[in-house]
Tab-separated table of C-alpha atoms and ligand atoms in Angstrom:
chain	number	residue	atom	x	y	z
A	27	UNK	CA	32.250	-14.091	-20.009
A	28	UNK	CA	31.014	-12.594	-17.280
A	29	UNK	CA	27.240	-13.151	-16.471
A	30	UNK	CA	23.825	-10.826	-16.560
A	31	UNK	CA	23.188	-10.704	-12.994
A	32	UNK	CA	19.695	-9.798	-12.246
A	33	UNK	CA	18.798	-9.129	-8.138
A	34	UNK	CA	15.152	-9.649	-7.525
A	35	UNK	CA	12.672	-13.092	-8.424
A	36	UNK	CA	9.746	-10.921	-8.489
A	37	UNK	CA	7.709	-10.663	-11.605
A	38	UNK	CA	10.538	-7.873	-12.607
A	39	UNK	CA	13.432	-9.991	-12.550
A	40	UNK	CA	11.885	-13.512	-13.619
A	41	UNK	CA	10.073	-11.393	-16.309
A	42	UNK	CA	13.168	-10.256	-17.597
A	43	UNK	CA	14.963	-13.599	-17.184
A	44	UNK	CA	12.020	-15.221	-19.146
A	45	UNK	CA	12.401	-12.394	-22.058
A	46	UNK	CA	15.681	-13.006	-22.544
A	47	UNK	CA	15.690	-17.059	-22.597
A	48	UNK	CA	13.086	-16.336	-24.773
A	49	UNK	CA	15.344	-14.275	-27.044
A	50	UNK	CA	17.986	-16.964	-26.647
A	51	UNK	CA	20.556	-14.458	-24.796
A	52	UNK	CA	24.046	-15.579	-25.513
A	53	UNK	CA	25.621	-14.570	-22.115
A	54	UNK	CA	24.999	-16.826	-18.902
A	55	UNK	CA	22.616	-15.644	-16.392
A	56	UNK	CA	22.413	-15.530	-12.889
A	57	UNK	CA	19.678	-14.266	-10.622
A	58	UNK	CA	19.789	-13.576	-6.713
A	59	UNK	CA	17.012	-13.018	-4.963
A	60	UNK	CA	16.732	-12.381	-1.010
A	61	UNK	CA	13.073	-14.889	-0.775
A	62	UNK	CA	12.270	-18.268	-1.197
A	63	UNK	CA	12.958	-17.626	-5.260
A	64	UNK	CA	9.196	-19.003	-6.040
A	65	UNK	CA	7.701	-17.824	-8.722
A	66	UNK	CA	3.556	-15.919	-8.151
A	67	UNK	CA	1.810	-13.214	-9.354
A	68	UNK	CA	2.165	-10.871	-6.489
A	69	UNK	CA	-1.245	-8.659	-7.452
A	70	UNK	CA	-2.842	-12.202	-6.740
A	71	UNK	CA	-1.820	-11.242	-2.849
A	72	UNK	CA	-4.799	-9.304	-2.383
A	73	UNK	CA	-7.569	-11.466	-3.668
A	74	UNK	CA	-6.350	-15.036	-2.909
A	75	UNK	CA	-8.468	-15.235	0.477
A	76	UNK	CA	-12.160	-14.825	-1.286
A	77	UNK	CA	-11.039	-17.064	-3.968
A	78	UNK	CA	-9.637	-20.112	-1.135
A	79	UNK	CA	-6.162	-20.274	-2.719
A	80	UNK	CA	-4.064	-20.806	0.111
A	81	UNK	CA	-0.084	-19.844	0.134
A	82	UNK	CA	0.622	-22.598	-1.782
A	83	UNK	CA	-1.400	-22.247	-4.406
A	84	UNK	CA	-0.172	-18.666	-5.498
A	85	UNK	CA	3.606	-20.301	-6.115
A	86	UNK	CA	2.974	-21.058	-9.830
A	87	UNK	CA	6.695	-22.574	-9.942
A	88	UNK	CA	9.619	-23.209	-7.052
A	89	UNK	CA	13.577	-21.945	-8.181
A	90	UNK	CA	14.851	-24.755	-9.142
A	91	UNK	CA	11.930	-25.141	-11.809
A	92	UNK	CA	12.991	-21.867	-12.860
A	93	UNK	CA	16.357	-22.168	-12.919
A	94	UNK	CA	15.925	-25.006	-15.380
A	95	UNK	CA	13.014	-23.549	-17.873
A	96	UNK	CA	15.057	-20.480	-18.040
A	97	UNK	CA	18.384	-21.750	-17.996
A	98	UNK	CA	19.936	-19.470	-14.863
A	99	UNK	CA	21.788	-19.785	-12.417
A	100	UNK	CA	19.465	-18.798	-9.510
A	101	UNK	CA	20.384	-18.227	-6.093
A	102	UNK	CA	17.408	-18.216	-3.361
A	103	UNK	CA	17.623	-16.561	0.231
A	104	UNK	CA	20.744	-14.507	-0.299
A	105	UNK	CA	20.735	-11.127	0.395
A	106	UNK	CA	22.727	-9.054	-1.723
A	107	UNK	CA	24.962	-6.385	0.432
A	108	UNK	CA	27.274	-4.183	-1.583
A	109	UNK	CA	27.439	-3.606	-4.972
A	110	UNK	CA	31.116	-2.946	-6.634
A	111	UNK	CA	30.530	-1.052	-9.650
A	112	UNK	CA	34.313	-0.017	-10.340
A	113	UNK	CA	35.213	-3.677	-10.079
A	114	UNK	CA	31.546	-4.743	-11.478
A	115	UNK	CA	31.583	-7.314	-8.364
A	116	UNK	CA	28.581	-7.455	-5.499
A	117	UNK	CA	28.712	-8.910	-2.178
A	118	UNK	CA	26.720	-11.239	-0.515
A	119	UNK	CA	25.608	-11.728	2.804
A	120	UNK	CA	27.611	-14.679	3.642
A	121	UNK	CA	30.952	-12.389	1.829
A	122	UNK	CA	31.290	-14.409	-0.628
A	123	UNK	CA	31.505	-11.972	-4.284
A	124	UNK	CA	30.323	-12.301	-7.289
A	125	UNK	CA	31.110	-10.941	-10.582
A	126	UNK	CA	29.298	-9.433	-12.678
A	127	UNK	CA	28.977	-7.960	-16.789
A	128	UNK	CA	26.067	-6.133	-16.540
A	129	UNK	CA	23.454	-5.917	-13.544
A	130	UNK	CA	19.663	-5.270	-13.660
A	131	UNK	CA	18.793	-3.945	-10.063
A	132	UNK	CA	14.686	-5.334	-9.731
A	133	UNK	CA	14.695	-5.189	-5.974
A	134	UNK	CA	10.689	-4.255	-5.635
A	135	UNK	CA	9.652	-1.920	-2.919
A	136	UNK	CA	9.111	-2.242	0.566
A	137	UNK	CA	5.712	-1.463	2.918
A	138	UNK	CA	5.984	1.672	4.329
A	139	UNK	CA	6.318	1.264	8.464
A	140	UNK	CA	4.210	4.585	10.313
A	141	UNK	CA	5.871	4.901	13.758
A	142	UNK	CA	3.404	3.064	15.575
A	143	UNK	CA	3.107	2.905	18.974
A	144	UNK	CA	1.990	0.824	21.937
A	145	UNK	CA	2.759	-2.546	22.717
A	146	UNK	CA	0.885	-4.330	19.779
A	147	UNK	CA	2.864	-2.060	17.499
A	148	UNK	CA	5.468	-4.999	16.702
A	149	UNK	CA	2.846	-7.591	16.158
A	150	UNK	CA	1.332	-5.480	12.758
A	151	UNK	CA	1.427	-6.977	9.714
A	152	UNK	CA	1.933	-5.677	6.220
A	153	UNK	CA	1.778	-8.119	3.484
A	154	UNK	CA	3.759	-7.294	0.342
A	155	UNK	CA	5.364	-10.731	-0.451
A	156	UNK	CA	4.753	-14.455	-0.141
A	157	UNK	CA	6.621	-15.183	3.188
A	158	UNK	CA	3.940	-11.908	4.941
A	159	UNK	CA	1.381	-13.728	2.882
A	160	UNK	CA	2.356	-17.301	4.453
A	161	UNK	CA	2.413	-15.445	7.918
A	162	UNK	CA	-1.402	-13.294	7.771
A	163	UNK	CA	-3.089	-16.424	6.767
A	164	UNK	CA	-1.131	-18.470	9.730
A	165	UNK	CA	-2.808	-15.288	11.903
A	166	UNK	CA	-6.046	-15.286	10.374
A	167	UNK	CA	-6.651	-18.800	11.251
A	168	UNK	CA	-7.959	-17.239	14.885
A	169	UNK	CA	-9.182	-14.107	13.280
A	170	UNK	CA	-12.682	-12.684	13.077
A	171	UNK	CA	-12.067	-9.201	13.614
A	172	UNK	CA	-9.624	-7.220	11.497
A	173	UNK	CA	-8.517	-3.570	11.285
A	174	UNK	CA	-6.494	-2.406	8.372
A	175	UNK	CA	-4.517	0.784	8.840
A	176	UNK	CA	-4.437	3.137	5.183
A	177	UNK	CA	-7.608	3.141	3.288
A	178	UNK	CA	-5.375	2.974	-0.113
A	179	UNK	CA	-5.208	0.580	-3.227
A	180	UNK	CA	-3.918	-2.258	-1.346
A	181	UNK	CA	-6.182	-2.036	1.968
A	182	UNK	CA	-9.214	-1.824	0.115
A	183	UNK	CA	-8.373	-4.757	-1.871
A	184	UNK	CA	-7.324	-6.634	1.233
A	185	UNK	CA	-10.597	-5.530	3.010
A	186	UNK	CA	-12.403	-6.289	0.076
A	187	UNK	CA	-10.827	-9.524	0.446
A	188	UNK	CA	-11.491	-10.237	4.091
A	189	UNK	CA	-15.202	-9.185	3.430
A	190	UNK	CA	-16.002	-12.255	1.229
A	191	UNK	CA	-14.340	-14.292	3.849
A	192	UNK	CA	-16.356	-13.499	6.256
A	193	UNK	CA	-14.455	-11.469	8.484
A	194	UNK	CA	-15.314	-8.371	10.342
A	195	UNK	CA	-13.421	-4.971	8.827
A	196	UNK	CA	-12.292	-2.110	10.095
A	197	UNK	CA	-10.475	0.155	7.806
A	198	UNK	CA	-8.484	3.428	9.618
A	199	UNK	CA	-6.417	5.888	8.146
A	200	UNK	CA	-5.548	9.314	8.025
A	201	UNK	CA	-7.257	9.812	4.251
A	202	UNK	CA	-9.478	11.301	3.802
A	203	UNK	CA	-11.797	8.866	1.377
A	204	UNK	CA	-10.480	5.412	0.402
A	205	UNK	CA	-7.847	5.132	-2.390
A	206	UNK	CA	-7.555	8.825	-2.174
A	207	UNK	CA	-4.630	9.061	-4.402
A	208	UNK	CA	-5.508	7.636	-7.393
A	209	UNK	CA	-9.049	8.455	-7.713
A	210	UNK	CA	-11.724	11.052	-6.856
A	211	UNK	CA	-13.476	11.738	-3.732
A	212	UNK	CA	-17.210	10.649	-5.719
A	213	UNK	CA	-15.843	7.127	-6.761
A	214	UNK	CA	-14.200	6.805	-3.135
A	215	UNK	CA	-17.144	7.304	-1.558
A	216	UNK	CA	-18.787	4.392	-4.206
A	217	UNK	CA	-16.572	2.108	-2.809
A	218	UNK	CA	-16.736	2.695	0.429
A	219	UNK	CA	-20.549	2.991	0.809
A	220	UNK	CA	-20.765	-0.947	-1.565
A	221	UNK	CA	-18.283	-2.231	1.397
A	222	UNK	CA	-19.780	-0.509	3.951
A	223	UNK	CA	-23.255	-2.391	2.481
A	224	UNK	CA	-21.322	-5.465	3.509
A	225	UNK	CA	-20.228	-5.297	6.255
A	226	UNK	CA	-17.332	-2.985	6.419
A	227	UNK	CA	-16.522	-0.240	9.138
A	228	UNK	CA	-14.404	3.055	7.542
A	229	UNK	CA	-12.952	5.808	10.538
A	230	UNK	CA	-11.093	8.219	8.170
A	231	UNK	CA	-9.020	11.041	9.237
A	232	UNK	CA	-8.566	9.946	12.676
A	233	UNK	CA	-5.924	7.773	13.476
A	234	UNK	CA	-3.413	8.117	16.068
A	235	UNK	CA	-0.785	5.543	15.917
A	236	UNK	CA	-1.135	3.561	19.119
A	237	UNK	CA	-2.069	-0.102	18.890
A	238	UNK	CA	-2.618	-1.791	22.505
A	239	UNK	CA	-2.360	-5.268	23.127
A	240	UNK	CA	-5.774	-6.861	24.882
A	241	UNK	CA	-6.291	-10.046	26.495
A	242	UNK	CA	-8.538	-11.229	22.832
A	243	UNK	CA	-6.042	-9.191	20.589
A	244	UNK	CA	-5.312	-5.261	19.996
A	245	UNK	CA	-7.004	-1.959	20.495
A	246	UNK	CA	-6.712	1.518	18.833
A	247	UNK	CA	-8.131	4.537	20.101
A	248	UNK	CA	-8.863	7.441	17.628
A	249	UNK	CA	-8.284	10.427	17.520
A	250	UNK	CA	-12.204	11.207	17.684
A	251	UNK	CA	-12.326	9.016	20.872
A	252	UNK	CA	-13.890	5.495	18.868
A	253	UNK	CA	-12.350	2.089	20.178
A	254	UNK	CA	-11.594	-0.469	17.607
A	255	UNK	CA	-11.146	-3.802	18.823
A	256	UNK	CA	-9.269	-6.358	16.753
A	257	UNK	CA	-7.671	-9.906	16.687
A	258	UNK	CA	-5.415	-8.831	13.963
A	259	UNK	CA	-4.092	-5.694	12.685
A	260	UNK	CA	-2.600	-5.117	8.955
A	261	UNK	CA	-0.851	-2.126	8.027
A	262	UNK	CA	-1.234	-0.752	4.275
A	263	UNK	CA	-0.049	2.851	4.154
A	264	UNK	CA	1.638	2.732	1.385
A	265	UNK	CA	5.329	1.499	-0.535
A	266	UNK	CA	9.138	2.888	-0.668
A	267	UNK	CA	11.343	1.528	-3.844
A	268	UNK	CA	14.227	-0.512	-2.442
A	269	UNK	CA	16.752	1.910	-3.377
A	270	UNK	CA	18.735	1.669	-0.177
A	271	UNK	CA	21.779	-0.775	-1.891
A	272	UNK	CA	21.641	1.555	-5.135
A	273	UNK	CA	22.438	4.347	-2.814
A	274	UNK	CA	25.409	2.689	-1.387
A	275	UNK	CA	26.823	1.862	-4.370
A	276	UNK	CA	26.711	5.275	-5.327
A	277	UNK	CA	24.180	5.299	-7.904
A	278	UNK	CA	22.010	8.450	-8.165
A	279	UNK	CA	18.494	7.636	-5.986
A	280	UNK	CA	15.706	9.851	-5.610
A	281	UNK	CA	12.083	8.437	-5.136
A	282	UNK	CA	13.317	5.105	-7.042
A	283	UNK	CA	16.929	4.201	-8.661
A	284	UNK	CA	17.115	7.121	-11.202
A	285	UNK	CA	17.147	5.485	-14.806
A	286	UNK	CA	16.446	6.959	-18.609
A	287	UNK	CA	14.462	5.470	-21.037
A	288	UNK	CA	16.736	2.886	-21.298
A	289	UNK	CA	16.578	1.889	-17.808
A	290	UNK	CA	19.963	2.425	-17.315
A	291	UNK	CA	21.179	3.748	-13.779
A	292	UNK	CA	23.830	6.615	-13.561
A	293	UNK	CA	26.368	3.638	-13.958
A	294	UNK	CA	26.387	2.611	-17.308
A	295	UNK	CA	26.489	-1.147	-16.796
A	296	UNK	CA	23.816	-0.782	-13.946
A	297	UNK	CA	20.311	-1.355	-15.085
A	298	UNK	CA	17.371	-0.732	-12.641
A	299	UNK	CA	13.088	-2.237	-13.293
A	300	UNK	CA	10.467	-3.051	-11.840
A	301	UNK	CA	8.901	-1.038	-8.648
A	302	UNK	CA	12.355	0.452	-7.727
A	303	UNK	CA	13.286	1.943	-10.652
A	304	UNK	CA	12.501	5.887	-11.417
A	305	UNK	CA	12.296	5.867	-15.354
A	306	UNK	CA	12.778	9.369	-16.433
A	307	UNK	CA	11.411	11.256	-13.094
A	308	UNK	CA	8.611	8.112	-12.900
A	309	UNK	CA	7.878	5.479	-10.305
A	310	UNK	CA	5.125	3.796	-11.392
A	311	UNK	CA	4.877	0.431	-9.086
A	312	UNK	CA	2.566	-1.531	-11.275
A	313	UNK	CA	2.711	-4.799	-13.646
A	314	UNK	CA	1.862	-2.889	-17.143
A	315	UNK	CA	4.700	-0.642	-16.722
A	316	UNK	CA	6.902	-3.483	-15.476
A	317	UNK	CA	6.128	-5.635	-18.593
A	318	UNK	CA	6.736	-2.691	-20.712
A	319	UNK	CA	10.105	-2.398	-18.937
A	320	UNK	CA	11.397	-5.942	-19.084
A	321	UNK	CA	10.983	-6.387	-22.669
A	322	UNK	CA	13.122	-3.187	-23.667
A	323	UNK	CA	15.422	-4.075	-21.402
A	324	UNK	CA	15.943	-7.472	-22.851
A	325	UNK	CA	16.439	-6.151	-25.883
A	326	UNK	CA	18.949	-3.373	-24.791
A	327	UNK	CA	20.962	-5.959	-22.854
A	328	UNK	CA	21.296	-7.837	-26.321
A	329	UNK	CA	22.956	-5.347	-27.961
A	330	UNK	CA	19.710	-3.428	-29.815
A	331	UNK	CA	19.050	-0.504	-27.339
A	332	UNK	CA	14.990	0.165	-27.275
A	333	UNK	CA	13.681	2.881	-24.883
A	334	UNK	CA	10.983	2.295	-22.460
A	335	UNK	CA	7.496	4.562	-23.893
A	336	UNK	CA	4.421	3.907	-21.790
A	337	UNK	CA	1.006	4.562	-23.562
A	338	UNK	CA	-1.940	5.519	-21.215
A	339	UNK	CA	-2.369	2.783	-18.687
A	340	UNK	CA	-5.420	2.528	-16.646
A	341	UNK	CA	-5.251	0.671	-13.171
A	342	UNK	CA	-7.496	-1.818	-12.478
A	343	UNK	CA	-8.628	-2.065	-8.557
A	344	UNK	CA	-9.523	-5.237	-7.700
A	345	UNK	CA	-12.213	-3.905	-5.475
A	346	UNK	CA	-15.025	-6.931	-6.550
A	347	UNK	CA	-17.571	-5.759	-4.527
A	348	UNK	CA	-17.072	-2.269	-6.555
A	349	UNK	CA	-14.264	-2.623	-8.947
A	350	UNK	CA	-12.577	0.141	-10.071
A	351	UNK	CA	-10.129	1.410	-13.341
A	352	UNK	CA	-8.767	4.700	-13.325
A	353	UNK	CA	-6.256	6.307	-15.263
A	354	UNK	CA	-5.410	9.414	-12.783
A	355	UNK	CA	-4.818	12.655	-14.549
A	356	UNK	CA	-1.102	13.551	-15.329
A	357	UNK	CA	-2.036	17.468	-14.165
A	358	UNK	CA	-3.930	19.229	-11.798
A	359	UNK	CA	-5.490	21.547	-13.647
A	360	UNK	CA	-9.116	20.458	-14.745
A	361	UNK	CA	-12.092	19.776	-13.392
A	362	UNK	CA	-13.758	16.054	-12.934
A	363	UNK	CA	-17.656	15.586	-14.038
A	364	UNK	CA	-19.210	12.580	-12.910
A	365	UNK	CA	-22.484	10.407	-14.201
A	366	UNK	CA	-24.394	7.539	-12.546
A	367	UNK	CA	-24.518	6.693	-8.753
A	368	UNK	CA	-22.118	5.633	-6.049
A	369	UNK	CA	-25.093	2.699	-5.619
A	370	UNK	CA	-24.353	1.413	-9.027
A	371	UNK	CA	-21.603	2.768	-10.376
A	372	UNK	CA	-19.870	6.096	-11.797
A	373	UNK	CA	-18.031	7.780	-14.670
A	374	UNK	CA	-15.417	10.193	-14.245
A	375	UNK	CA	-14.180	12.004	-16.575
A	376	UNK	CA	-11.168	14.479	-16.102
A	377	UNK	CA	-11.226	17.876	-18.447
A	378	UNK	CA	-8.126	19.768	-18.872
A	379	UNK	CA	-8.317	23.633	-19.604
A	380	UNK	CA	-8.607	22.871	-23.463
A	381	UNK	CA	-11.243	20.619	-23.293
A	382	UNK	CA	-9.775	17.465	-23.222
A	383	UNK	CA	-10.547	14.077	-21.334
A	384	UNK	CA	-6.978	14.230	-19.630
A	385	UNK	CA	-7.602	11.184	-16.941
A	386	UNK	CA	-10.880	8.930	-16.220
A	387	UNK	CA	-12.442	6.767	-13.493
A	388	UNK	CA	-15.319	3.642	-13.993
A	389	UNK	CA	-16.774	2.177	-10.871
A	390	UNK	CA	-19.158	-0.444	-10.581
A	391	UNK	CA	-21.734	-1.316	-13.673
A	392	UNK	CA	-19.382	1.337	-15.336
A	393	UNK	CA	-16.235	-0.407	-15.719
A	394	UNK	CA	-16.986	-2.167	-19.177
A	395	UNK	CA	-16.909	1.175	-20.608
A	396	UNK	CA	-13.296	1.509	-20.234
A	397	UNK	CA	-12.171	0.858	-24.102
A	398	UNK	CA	-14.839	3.762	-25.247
A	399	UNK	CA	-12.671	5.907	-22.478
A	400	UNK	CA	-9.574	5.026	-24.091
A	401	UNK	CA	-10.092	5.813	-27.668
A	402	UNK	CA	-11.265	8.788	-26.641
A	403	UNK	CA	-8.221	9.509	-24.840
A	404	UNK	CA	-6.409	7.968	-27.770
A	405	UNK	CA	-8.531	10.510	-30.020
B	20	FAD	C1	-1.114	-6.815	-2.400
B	20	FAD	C2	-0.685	-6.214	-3.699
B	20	FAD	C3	-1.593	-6.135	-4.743
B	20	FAD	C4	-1.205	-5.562	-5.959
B	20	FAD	N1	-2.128	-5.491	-6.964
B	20	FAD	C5	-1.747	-4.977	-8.173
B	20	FAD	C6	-2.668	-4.945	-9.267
B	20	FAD	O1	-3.828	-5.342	-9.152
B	20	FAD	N2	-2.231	-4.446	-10.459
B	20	FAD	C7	-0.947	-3.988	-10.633
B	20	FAD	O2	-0.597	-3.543	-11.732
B	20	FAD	N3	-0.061	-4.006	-9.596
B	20	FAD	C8	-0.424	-4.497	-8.395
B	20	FAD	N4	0.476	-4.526	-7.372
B	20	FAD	C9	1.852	-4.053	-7.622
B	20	FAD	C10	2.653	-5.138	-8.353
B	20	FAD	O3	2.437	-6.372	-7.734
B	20	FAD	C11	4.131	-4.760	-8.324
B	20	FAD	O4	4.276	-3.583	-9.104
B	20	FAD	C12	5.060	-5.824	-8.879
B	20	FAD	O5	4.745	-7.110	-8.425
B	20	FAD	C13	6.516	-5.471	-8.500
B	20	FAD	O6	7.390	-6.454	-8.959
B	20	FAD	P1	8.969	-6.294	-8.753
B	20	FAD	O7	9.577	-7.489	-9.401
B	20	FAD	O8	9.403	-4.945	-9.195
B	20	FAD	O9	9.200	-6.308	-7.188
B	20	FAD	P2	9.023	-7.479	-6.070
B	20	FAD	O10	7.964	-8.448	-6.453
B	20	FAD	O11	8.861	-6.743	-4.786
B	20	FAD	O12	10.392	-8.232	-6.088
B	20	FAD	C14	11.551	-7.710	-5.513
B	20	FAD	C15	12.555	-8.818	-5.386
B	20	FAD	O13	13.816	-8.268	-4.994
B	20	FAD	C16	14.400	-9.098	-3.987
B	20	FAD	N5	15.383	-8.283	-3.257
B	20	FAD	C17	15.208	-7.033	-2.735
B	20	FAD	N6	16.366	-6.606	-2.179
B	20	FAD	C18	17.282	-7.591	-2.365
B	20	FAD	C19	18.658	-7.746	-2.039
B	20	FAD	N7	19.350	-6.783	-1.413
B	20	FAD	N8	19.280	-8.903	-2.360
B	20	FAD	C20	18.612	-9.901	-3.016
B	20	FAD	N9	17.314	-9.793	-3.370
B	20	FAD	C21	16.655	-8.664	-3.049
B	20	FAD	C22	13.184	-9.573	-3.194
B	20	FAD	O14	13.506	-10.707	-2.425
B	20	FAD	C23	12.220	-9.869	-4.336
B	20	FAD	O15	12.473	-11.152	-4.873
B	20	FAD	C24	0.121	-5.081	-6.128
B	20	FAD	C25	1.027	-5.153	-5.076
B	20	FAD	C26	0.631	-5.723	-3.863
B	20	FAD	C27	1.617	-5.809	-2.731
């Protein structure tokens, strides 16, 4: 019998692994995975600095530990190259093969790279797996000063981050308010104002792309003329699905690996979860989704198809000097009303044209009143 080959050790494809040792899956299992194969919570990325867990500490379990609780075969630091669909066989780097009966696809997404320029481009730093993480805390050992490029999600959380460590922050970007596209300009500006209360330094809508190399560390000039001096820069602008083998195989790709409800790829023996999947027109490159995804999978890869239906899922922003949870409106049309105060914290609420809370954000002392927002929304 050929086995369930899963590509990916992220919480996608051990997820899934897990699910369906859990379900006591008949057909052997192998997983391949291009890193180190350990096993973390990658959301854990962003705050493991304030909370003095080092590298180390995130890996909650090495491969072979895996391989053994979840009886797989699981192959660490092999990149898979070509997939075979006709012959259901993939490649490896090395060219060895491998067959395959049916293959989930949970290759994660990658940072997006801007074309920088200058000649500190090369030495920026995004951080989107253990390995980067491994390699910005070997860097920060000689940082004070650090400038994060893209005020979004994952470079507030990371400035947030650096902030309770002590360090000095710039954040740069082209947005115009932090987190810009998930939640409104009022509850941007709350975060930005409780970081800027500590410390924090925001130049919005005025980067240029050109990092210099100093004699201390880098410089960028903006476009409104500012200098920011730093000893290390760290790009967050933003993730891309992995989509790029998908495409060569000839699977149809558009934002993500295109998949139905069933999470199954335009090859029917193809499966595709996690960040690079598109389920029905969807990327949505968060863990609740994920979780939702890797359990119907597991049960459509054991013979009782089951169809992937989210439910309204707020994100949390780990933003602890101003957390946030949003649930961004589905639609454009609407209008936001806010109460309370960037200082301590604000409700959002989004009305569609009928009247309708249609999307929500909580900031600050408002976040506990998330489950009121819901059944409302549930209502
Ligand atoms: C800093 C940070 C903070 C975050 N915070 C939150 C949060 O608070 N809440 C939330 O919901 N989400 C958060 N997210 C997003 C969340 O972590 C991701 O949605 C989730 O971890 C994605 O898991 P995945 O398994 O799909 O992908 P990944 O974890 O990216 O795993 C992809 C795997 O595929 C492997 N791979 C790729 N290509 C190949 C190949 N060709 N051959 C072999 N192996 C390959 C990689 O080696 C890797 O093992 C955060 C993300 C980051 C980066």
């Amino acid at each position: 019998m050929n086995p369930i080959v899963i590509i990916g050790s992220g919480l996608a494809g051990y997820g899934l692994l897990r699910e369906l040792n859990q379900r006591h899956c008949p057909h052997p299992r192998l997983l391949i995975t291009a890193d180190g194969g350990e096993s973390y919570y990658k959301p854990a990325l962003s705050s493991a600095l304030g909370q003095k867990k080092t590298p180390a500490d995130l890996a909650m379990a090495q491969s072979s530990t895996m391989a053994q609780e979840l009886n797989a075969e699981i192959l660490t630091h092999t990149r898979v190259t070509g997939i075979d669909p006709a012959n259901h066989r993939l490649t490896l780097a090395s060219g060895e093969t491998r067959p395959y009966g049916k293959l989930v696809l949970a290759l994660g997404s990658s940072p997006i790279r801007l074309p920088l320029t200058g000649d500190g481009a090369n030495d920026v730093l995004s951080v989107n797996n253990l390995d980067d993480y491994t390699r910005f805390r070997e860097r920060l050992t000689h940082a004070r000063k650090v400038a994060i490029i893209g005020p979004g999600l994952i470079g507030s959380e990371f400035a947030n981050d650096l902030l309770q460590s002590q360090r000095d922050v710039t954040i740069i970007g082209p947005d115009p308010w932090p987190i810009s596209t998930l939640i409104p300009q009022t509850a941007g500006e709350a975060v930005r104002q409780a970081m800027a209360a500590k410390g924090a330094v925001w130049h919005l809508e005025t980067f240029n792309g050109a990092i210099e190399k100093t004699a201390p560390g880098y410089r960028t000039t903006l476009k409104n003329g500012t200098v920011v001096e730093a000893d290390l820069v760290l790009s967050a602008v933003g993730i891309r699905p992995e989509i790029q083998l998908a495409t060569q195989a000839g699977l149809k790709t558009q934002r993500g690996i295109v998949t139905d409800a069933l999470l199954q790829t335009s090859d029917p023996d193809i499966y595709a979860v996690g960040d690079c999947a598109e389920v029905e027109g969807r990327n949505l490159p968060f863990v609740q989704p994920l979780m939702i995804g890797i359990r119907a999978l597991a049960s459509t890869l054991m013979g009782q198809p089951r169809e992937v239906r989210y439910p309204a899922m707020p994100v949390a922003i780990k933003t602890t000097l101003h957390p946030i949870i949003t649930l961004p409106p589905q639609t454009k049309e609407g209008n936001w009303t806010f109460d309370g105060t960037p200082a301590t914290g604000i409700l959002g609420r989004f009305i569609d044209p009928n009247g309708k809370l249609a999307g929500f954000v909580l900031t600050g002392s408002r976040t506990p009143e998330k489950t009121m927002l819901m059944q409302a929304l549930a209502a």
